[in-house]
Short mmCIF file of N, CA, C and O in Angstrom, two decimals:
data_model
loop_
_atom_site.label_atom_id
_atom_site.label_comp_id
_atom_site.label_asym_id
_atom_site.label_seq_id
_atom_site.Cartn_x
_atom_site.Cartn_y
_atom_site.Cartn_z
N MET A 16 77.35 -108.88 107.28
CA MET A 16 77.62 -109.87 108.32
C MET A 16 79.12 -110.04 108.52
O MET A 16 79.56 -110.24 109.64
N LEU A 17 79.88 -109.98 107.44
CA LEU A 17 81.32 -110.17 107.56
C LEU A 17 81.93 -109.10 108.45
O LEU A 17 82.76 -109.40 109.31
N TRP A 18 81.51 -107.84 108.28
CA TRP A 18 82.03 -106.78 109.12
C TRP A 18 81.68 -107.01 110.58
O TRP A 18 82.49 -106.75 111.47
N LEU A 19 80.50 -107.50 110.84
CA LEU A 19 80.12 -107.78 112.23
C LEU A 19 80.99 -108.90 112.80
O LEU A 19 81.41 -108.84 113.95
N HIS A 20 81.29 -109.91 111.98
CA HIS A 20 82.16 -110.99 112.45
C HIS A 20 83.57 -110.48 112.72
O HIS A 20 84.18 -110.84 113.73
N VAL A 21 84.09 -109.63 111.84
CA VAL A 21 85.46 -109.15 111.99
C VAL A 21 85.60 -108.20 113.17
O VAL A 21 86.49 -108.34 113.99
N VAL A 22 84.71 -107.24 113.27
CA VAL A 22 84.85 -106.19 114.27
C VAL A 22 84.28 -106.57 115.63
O VAL A 22 84.82 -106.19 116.66
N ASP A 23 83.21 -107.34 115.64
CA ASP A 23 82.54 -107.63 116.91
C ASP A 23 82.11 -109.10 116.97
O ASP A 23 80.99 -109.41 117.32
N GLY A 24 83.03 -109.98 116.62
CA GLY A 24 82.72 -111.40 116.54
C GLY A 24 82.26 -112.04 117.83
O GLY A 24 81.36 -112.88 117.83
N ALA A 25 82.84 -111.61 118.94
CA ALA A 25 82.48 -112.23 120.23
C ALA A 25 81.01 -111.98 120.57
O ALA A 25 80.29 -112.90 120.96
N ARG A 26 80.56 -110.75 120.39
CA ARG A 26 79.15 -110.46 120.71
C ARG A 26 78.21 -111.10 119.70
O ARG A 26 77.12 -111.52 120.06
N LEU A 27 78.63 -111.20 118.44
CA LEU A 27 77.79 -111.86 117.45
C LEU A 27 77.67 -113.35 117.76
O LEU A 27 76.59 -113.93 117.65
N ARG A 28 78.77 -113.98 118.18
CA ARG A 28 78.70 -115.39 118.56
C ARG A 28 77.81 -115.58 119.78
O ARG A 28 77.06 -116.54 119.87
N ARG A 29 77.89 -114.67 120.73
CA ARG A 29 77.04 -114.75 121.92
C ARG A 29 75.57 -114.62 121.52
O ARG A 29 74.72 -115.36 122.00
N LEU A 30 75.28 -113.71 120.60
CA LEU A 30 73.91 -113.57 120.10
C LEU A 30 73.48 -114.84 119.38
O LEU A 30 72.34 -115.28 119.51
N SER A 31 74.40 -115.47 118.65
CA SER A 31 74.08 -116.71 117.94
C SER A 31 73.80 -117.86 118.89
O SER A 31 73.02 -118.75 118.56
N THR A 32 74.43 -117.86 120.06
CA THR A 32 74.13 -118.93 121.02
C THR A 32 72.77 -118.72 121.67
O THR A 32 72.13 -119.69 122.08
N GLU A 33 72.36 -117.46 121.75
CA GLU A 33 71.05 -117.17 122.34
C GLU A 33 69.92 -117.43 121.35
O GLU A 33 68.83 -117.82 121.73
N GLN A 34 70.18 -117.17 120.06
CA GLN A 34 69.16 -117.35 119.03
C GLN A 34 69.79 -118.02 117.82
O GLN A 34 70.93 -117.74 117.47
N LEU A 35 69.05 -118.85 117.18
CA LEU A 35 69.53 -119.43 115.93
C LEU A 35 69.65 -118.33 114.88
O LEU A 35 68.83 -117.40 114.87
N PRO A 36 70.67 -118.39 114.00
CA PRO A 36 70.80 -117.34 112.97
C PRO A 36 69.54 -117.21 112.10
O PRO A 36 69.24 -116.14 111.61
N GLN A 37 68.78 -118.29 111.94
CA GLN A 37 67.58 -118.24 111.10
C GLN A 37 66.48 -117.39 111.71
O GLN A 37 65.63 -116.88 111.01
N ILE A 38 66.47 -117.26 113.06
CA ILE A 38 65.40 -116.49 113.69
C ILE A 38 65.90 -115.16 114.26
O ILE A 38 65.15 -114.44 114.89
N ARG A 39 67.15 -114.85 113.99
CA ARG A 39 67.70 -113.58 114.46
C ARG A 39 67.04 -112.44 113.70
O ARG A 39 66.86 -112.51 112.49
N GLN A 40 66.68 -111.39 114.37
CA GLN A 40 65.99 -110.26 113.77
C GLN A 40 67.00 -109.20 113.31
O GLN A 40 68.06 -109.05 113.93
N PRO A 41 66.67 -108.45 112.27
CA PRO A 41 67.55 -107.35 111.85
C PRO A 41 67.81 -106.36 112.99
O PRO A 41 68.90 -105.80 113.08
N SER A 42 66.83 -106.17 113.85
CA SER A 42 67.03 -105.24 114.97
C SER A 42 68.14 -105.71 115.91
O SER A 42 68.86 -104.89 116.49
N ASP A 43 68.30 -107.04 116.05
CA ASP A 43 69.39 -107.57 116.88
C ASP A 43 70.74 -107.21 116.30
O ASP A 43 71.67 -106.83 117.01
N LEU A 44 70.86 -107.34 114.97
CA LEU A 44 72.12 -107.00 114.31
C LEU A 44 72.39 -105.49 114.37
O LEU A 44 73.52 -105.06 114.57
N MET A 45 71.32 -104.70 114.21
CA MET A 45 71.50 -103.25 114.27
C MET A 45 71.91 -102.80 115.67
O MET A 45 72.65 -101.84 115.82
N THR A 46 71.47 -103.51 116.69
CA THR A 46 71.90 -103.20 118.05
C THR A 46 73.40 -103.40 118.18
O THR A 46 74.09 -102.58 118.81
N LEU A 47 73.91 -104.47 117.59
CA LEU A 47 75.36 -104.69 117.61
C LEU A 47 76.09 -103.55 116.91
O LEU A 47 77.13 -103.09 117.38
N VAL A 48 75.57 -103.11 115.77
CA VAL A 48 76.21 -102.03 115.02
C VAL A 48 76.17 -100.74 115.83
O VAL A 48 77.19 -100.04 115.95
N ARG A 49 75.03 -100.41 116.41
CA ARG A 49 74.86 -99.17 117.15
C ARG A 49 75.76 -99.09 118.38
O ARG A 49 76.20 -98.01 118.76
N THR A 50 76.03 -100.23 118.99
CA THR A 50 76.80 -100.23 120.24
C THR A 50 78.28 -100.48 120.02
O THR A 50 79.03 -100.56 120.99
N ASN A 51 78.72 -100.59 118.78
CA ASN A 51 80.14 -100.78 118.48
C ASN A 51 80.72 -99.46 118.00
O ASN A 51 80.25 -98.88 117.03
N VAL A 52 81.77 -99.01 118.66
CA VAL A 52 82.36 -97.70 118.35
C VAL A 52 82.86 -97.64 116.91
O VAL A 52 82.71 -96.62 116.24
N LYS A 53 83.47 -98.71 116.42
CA LYS A 53 84.02 -98.70 115.06
C LYS A 53 82.94 -98.75 113.99
O LYS A 53 83.14 -98.24 112.89
N LEU A 54 81.83 -99.38 114.28
CA LEU A 54 80.78 -99.52 113.28
C LEU A 54 79.71 -98.44 113.35
O LEU A 54 78.97 -98.25 112.39
N LYS A 55 79.62 -97.72 114.45
CA LYS A 55 78.59 -96.70 114.64
C LYS A 55 78.53 -95.69 113.50
O LYS A 55 77.44 -95.35 113.02
N PRO A 56 79.68 -95.18 112.98
CA PRO A 56 79.60 -94.22 111.88
C PRO A 56 78.96 -94.80 110.61
O PRO A 56 78.52 -94.06 109.75
N PHE A 57 78.93 -96.10 110.49
CA PHE A 57 78.40 -96.75 109.29
C PHE A 57 77.00 -97.33 109.52
O PHE A 57 76.53 -98.16 108.75
N GLU A 58 76.34 -96.87 110.58
CA GLU A 58 75.02 -97.40 110.93
C GLU A 58 74.02 -97.29 109.79
O GLU A 58 73.28 -98.24 109.51
N SER A 59 74.00 -96.15 109.10
CA SER A 59 73.03 -95.99 108.00
C SER A 59 73.28 -96.99 106.89
O SER A 59 72.35 -97.54 106.30
N TRP A 60 74.57 -97.27 106.61
CA TRP A 60 74.91 -98.24 105.56
C TRP A 60 74.44 -99.64 105.97
O TRP A 60 73.86 -100.36 105.17
N PHE A 61 74.72 -100.01 107.22
CA PHE A 61 74.31 -101.34 107.69
C PHE A 61 72.79 -101.49 107.66
O PHE A 61 72.28 -102.55 107.32
N LYS A 62 72.08 -100.43 108.01
CA LYS A 62 70.63 -100.50 107.99
C LYS A 62 70.14 -100.78 106.57
O LYS A 62 69.28 -101.64 106.35
N GLN A 63 70.71 -100.07 105.60
CA GLN A 63 70.32 -100.30 104.20
C GLN A 63 70.69 -101.70 103.75
O GLN A 63 69.92 -102.36 103.05
N ALA A 64 71.88 -102.18 104.14
CA ALA A 64 72.33 -103.51 103.72
C ALA A 64 71.49 -104.61 104.35
O ALA A 64 71.07 -105.55 103.67
N ILE A 65 71.24 -104.50 105.63
CA ILE A 65 70.48 -105.54 106.34
C ILE A 65 69.04 -105.62 105.85
O ILE A 65 68.47 -106.70 105.73
N HIS A 66 68.47 -104.48 105.53
CA HIS A 66 67.08 -104.45 105.07
C HIS A 66 66.95 -104.59 103.55
O HIS A 66 65.84 -104.56 103.03
N GLY A 67 68.08 -104.76 102.85
CA GLY A 67 68.04 -105.03 101.41
C GLY A 67 67.70 -103.85 100.53
O GLY A 67 67.09 -104.01 99.48
N TYR A 68 68.10 -102.64 100.93
CA TYR A 68 67.79 -101.46 100.13
C TYR A 68 68.73 -101.28 98.94
O TYR A 68 68.38 -100.59 97.99
N PHE A 69 69.92 -101.84 98.99
CA PHE A 69 70.85 -101.70 97.88
C PHE A 69 70.40 -102.59 96.73
O PHE A 69 70.03 -103.75 96.93
N THR A 70 70.46 -102.07 95.52
CA THR A 70 70.04 -102.85 94.36
C THR A 70 71.19 -103.61 93.73
O THR A 70 70.97 -104.53 92.95
N SER A 71 72.42 -103.24 94.06
CA SER A 71 73.58 -103.95 93.51
C SER A 71 74.76 -103.79 94.46
O SER A 71 74.77 -102.92 95.33
N SER A 72 75.75 -104.63 94.26
CA SER A 72 76.95 -104.52 95.10
C SER A 72 77.73 -103.26 94.76
O SER A 72 78.38 -102.68 95.63
N ASP A 73 77.65 -102.79 93.51
CA ASP A 73 78.31 -101.54 93.14
C ASP A 73 77.73 -100.37 93.93
O ASP A 73 78.46 -99.50 94.40
N GLU A 74 76.41 -100.35 94.06
CA GLU A 74 75.75 -99.29 94.83
C GLU A 74 76.17 -99.36 96.29
O GLU A 74 76.44 -98.33 96.92
N ALA A 75 76.24 -100.55 96.85
CA ALA A 75 76.64 -100.72 98.26
C ALA A 75 78.09 -100.28 98.46
O ALA A 75 78.41 -99.60 99.44
N CYS A 76 78.96 -100.64 97.53
CA CYS A 76 80.38 -100.24 97.63
C CYS A 76 80.53 -98.73 97.54
O CYS A 76 81.32 -98.14 98.28
N ALA A 77 79.79 -98.12 96.63
CA ALA A 77 79.86 -96.66 96.48
C ALA A 77 79.38 -95.97 97.76
O ALA A 77 80.00 -94.99 98.22
N ALA A 78 78.31 -96.46 98.35
CA ALA A 78 77.80 -95.88 99.60
C ALA A 78 78.80 -96.05 100.73
O ALA A 78 79.02 -95.13 101.53
N TRP A 79 79.43 -97.22 100.82
CA TRP A 79 80.43 -97.47 101.86
C TRP A 79 81.62 -96.54 101.67
O TRP A 79 82.11 -95.93 102.63
N HIS A 80 82.07 -96.40 100.44
CA HIS A 80 83.21 -95.53 100.13
C HIS A 80 82.89 -94.09 100.53
O HIS A 80 83.72 -93.40 101.14
N GLN A 81 81.70 -93.62 100.20
CA GLN A 81 81.29 -92.26 100.54
C GLN A 81 81.26 -92.05 102.05
O GLN A 81 81.74 -91.04 102.55
N LEU A 82 80.71 -93.01 102.78
CA LEU A 82 80.68 -92.90 104.25
C LEU A 82 82.09 -92.91 104.84
O LEU A 82 82.37 -92.20 105.80
N ALA A 83 82.95 -93.73 104.27
CA ALA A 83 84.32 -93.80 104.77
C ALA A 83 85.03 -92.46 104.59
O ALA A 83 85.75 -92.00 105.48
N ILE A 84 84.82 -91.82 103.44
CA ILE A 84 85.43 -90.51 103.20
C ILE A 84 84.86 -89.48 104.17
O ILE A 84 85.60 -88.68 104.75
N GLN A 85 83.55 -89.49 104.37
CA GLN A 85 82.91 -88.54 105.28
C GLN A 85 83.41 -88.70 106.72
O GLN A 85 83.49 -87.73 107.47
N ASN A 86 83.76 -89.93 107.09
CA ASN A 86 84.20 -90.19 108.46
C ASN A 86 85.72 -90.14 108.61
O ASN A 86 86.26 -90.59 109.61
N GLY A 87 86.39 -89.65 107.57
CA GLY A 87 87.84 -89.48 107.65
C GLY A 87 88.62 -90.77 107.59
O GLY A 87 89.78 -90.82 107.98
N ARG A 88 88.02 -91.82 107.11
CA ARG A 88 88.72 -93.09 106.99
C ARG A 88 89.35 -93.18 105.61
O ARG A 88 88.79 -92.73 104.63
N ARG A 89 90.52 -93.76 105.57
CA ARG A 89 91.17 -93.98 104.27
C ARG A 89 90.49 -95.13 103.59
O ARG A 89 90.12 -96.12 104.21
N THR A 90 90.33 -95.03 102.30
CA THR A 90 89.78 -96.13 101.52
C THR A 90 90.81 -96.57 100.51
O THR A 90 91.71 -95.81 100.14
N LEU A 91 90.69 -97.77 100.08
CA LEU A 91 91.61 -98.28 99.07
C LEU A 91 91.34 -97.63 97.74
O LEU A 91 90.20 -97.39 97.36
N SER A 92 92.39 -97.34 97.03
CA SER A 92 92.20 -96.79 95.69
C SER A 92 91.76 -97.92 94.77
O SER A 92 92.10 -99.08 94.99
N PRO A 93 91.02 -97.60 93.74
CA PRO A 93 90.57 -98.65 92.84
C PRO A 93 91.76 -99.31 92.16
O PRO A 93 92.76 -98.66 91.89
N PRO A 94 91.67 -100.61 91.90
CA PRO A 94 92.80 -101.31 91.28
C PRO A 94 93.03 -100.80 89.86
O PRO A 94 92.10 -100.46 89.14
N VAL A 95 94.29 -100.78 89.49
CA VAL A 95 94.65 -100.39 88.13
C VAL A 95 94.42 -101.60 87.24
O VAL A 95 94.91 -102.69 87.51
N GLN A 96 93.66 -101.39 86.19
CA GLN A 96 93.31 -102.50 85.29
C GLN A 96 94.49 -102.87 84.41
O GLN A 96 95.19 -102.01 83.90
N GLY A 97 94.70 -104.17 84.25
CA GLY A 97 95.67 -104.66 83.28
C GLY A 97 97.11 -104.71 83.74
O GLY A 97 97.98 -105.03 82.95
N THR A 98 97.40 -104.38 84.98
CA THR A 98 98.78 -104.46 85.44
C THR A 98 98.92 -105.57 86.47
O THR A 98 98.09 -105.72 87.36
N THR A 99 99.95 -106.36 86.27
CA THR A 99 100.25 -107.44 87.20
C THR A 99 101.61 -107.16 87.81
O THR A 99 102.55 -106.85 87.07
N PRO A 100 101.74 -107.24 89.12
CA PRO A 100 103.04 -106.98 89.74
C PRO A 100 104.11 -107.92 89.20
O PRO A 100 103.85 -109.10 88.92
N GLY A 101 105.31 -107.40 89.08
CA GLY A 101 106.43 -108.19 88.54
C GLY A 101 106.73 -109.44 89.36
O GLY A 101 107.04 -110.49 88.81
N TRP A 102 106.64 -109.32 90.68
CA TRP A 102 106.94 -110.47 91.53
C TRP A 102 105.96 -111.60 91.29
O TRP A 102 106.32 -112.78 91.33
N LEU A 103 104.69 -111.23 91.01
CA LEU A 103 103.69 -112.25 90.76
C LEU A 103 103.95 -112.97 89.44
O LEU A 103 103.80 -114.19 89.34
N LYS A 104 104.37 -112.20 88.43
CA LYS A 104 104.73 -112.82 87.16
C LYS A 104 105.90 -113.79 87.35
O LYS A 104 105.91 -114.89 86.80
N GLY A 105 106.90 -113.37 88.14
CA GLY A 105 108.06 -114.22 88.39
C GLY A 105 107.70 -115.51 89.11
O GLY A 105 108.18 -116.59 88.75
N VAL A 106 106.84 -115.42 90.11
CA VAL A 106 106.40 -116.61 90.85
C VAL A 106 105.62 -117.54 89.93
O VAL A 106 105.78 -118.76 89.98
N PHE A 107 104.79 -116.97 89.07
CA PHE A 107 104.02 -117.79 88.13
C PHE A 107 104.95 -118.53 87.18
O PHE A 107 104.80 -119.74 86.94
N ILE A 108 105.93 -117.83 86.63
CA ILE A 108 106.88 -118.47 85.70
C ILE A 108 107.67 -119.56 86.41
O ILE A 108 107.89 -120.64 85.86
N ALA A 109 108.09 -119.30 87.66
CA ALA A 109 108.83 -120.31 88.42
C ALA A 109 107.97 -121.54 88.68
O ALA A 109 108.45 -122.68 88.57
N SER A 110 106.69 -121.35 88.97
CA SER A 110 105.82 -122.50 89.23
C SER A 110 105.59 -123.31 87.95
O SER A 110 105.54 -124.55 88.00
N ILE A 111 105.48 -122.65 86.82
CA ILE A 111 105.34 -123.37 85.54
C ILE A 111 106.61 -124.15 85.25
O ILE A 111 106.55 -125.31 84.80
N ALA A 112 107.78 -123.55 85.51
CA ALA A 112 109.06 -124.25 85.28
C ALA A 112 109.16 -125.48 86.18
O ALA A 112 109.59 -126.55 85.72
N MET A 113 108.74 -125.36 87.44
CA MET A 113 108.79 -126.52 88.34
C MET A 113 107.81 -127.60 87.89
O MET A 113 108.13 -128.79 87.95
N LEU A 114 106.65 -127.22 87.42
CA LEU A 114 105.68 -128.19 86.91
C LEU A 114 106.24 -128.93 85.70
O LEU A 114 106.15 -130.17 85.62
N CYS A 115 106.82 -128.19 84.78
CA CYS A 115 107.38 -128.82 83.58
C CYS A 115 108.52 -129.77 83.93
O CYS A 115 108.60 -130.88 83.38
N SER A 116 109.40 -129.36 84.85
CA SER A 116 110.52 -130.25 85.21
C SER A 116 110.00 -131.49 85.94
O SER A 116 110.52 -132.60 85.73
N THR A 117 108.99 -131.34 86.76
CA THR A 117 108.41 -132.50 87.45
C THR A 117 107.80 -133.47 86.44
O THR A 117 108.02 -134.69 86.53
N LEU A 118 107.06 -132.96 85.49
CA LEU A 118 106.47 -133.81 84.46
C LEU A 118 107.54 -134.50 83.62
O LEU A 118 107.42 -135.67 83.28
N TYR A 119 108.60 -133.76 83.29
CA TYR A 119 109.69 -134.32 82.51
C TYR A 119 110.32 -135.50 83.24
O TYR A 119 110.54 -136.58 82.66
N PHE A 120 110.65 -135.33 84.53
CA PHE A 120 111.28 -136.40 85.29
C PHE A 120 110.32 -137.58 85.53
O PHE A 120 110.76 -138.72 85.60
N MET A 121 109.03 -137.31 85.64
CA MET A 121 108.07 -138.39 85.81
C MET A 121 107.95 -139.22 84.53
O MET A 121 107.87 -140.45 84.59
N ILE A 122 107.95 -138.56 83.40
CA ILE A 122 107.85 -139.27 82.12
C ILE A 122 109.15 -140.01 81.83
O ILE A 122 109.12 -141.13 81.32
N LYS A 123 110.28 -139.42 82.16
CA LYS A 123 111.59 -140.02 81.91
C LYS A 123 111.81 -141.27 82.75
O LYS A 123 112.47 -142.20 82.31
N SER A 124 111.23 -141.31 83.95
CA SER A 124 111.47 -142.43 84.86
C SER A 124 110.73 -143.68 84.44
O SER A 124 109.75 -143.82 83.92
#
């Protein structure tokens, strides 16, 4: 649903005004996917996702990644475990320092 909102939000909102989301049929969503140029290559994935064929999010991610590679789309590389960017560490340390100084001045006053 998130991809439909991002890529084709206007038509999804129009469909939502015509039908309540609770009574919207999977075929209505698949029509949106089929008629959208950006989502058309991923039609098989959306069909599986909408009909609940994936057993886990890992399986769905792997299928999406495979389709993206087949369609010549770049995919994000998996995150490197255990590394935190230096700038993020610096911002965290600065925020702790500001918190400590604020607490110090509040207690001192």
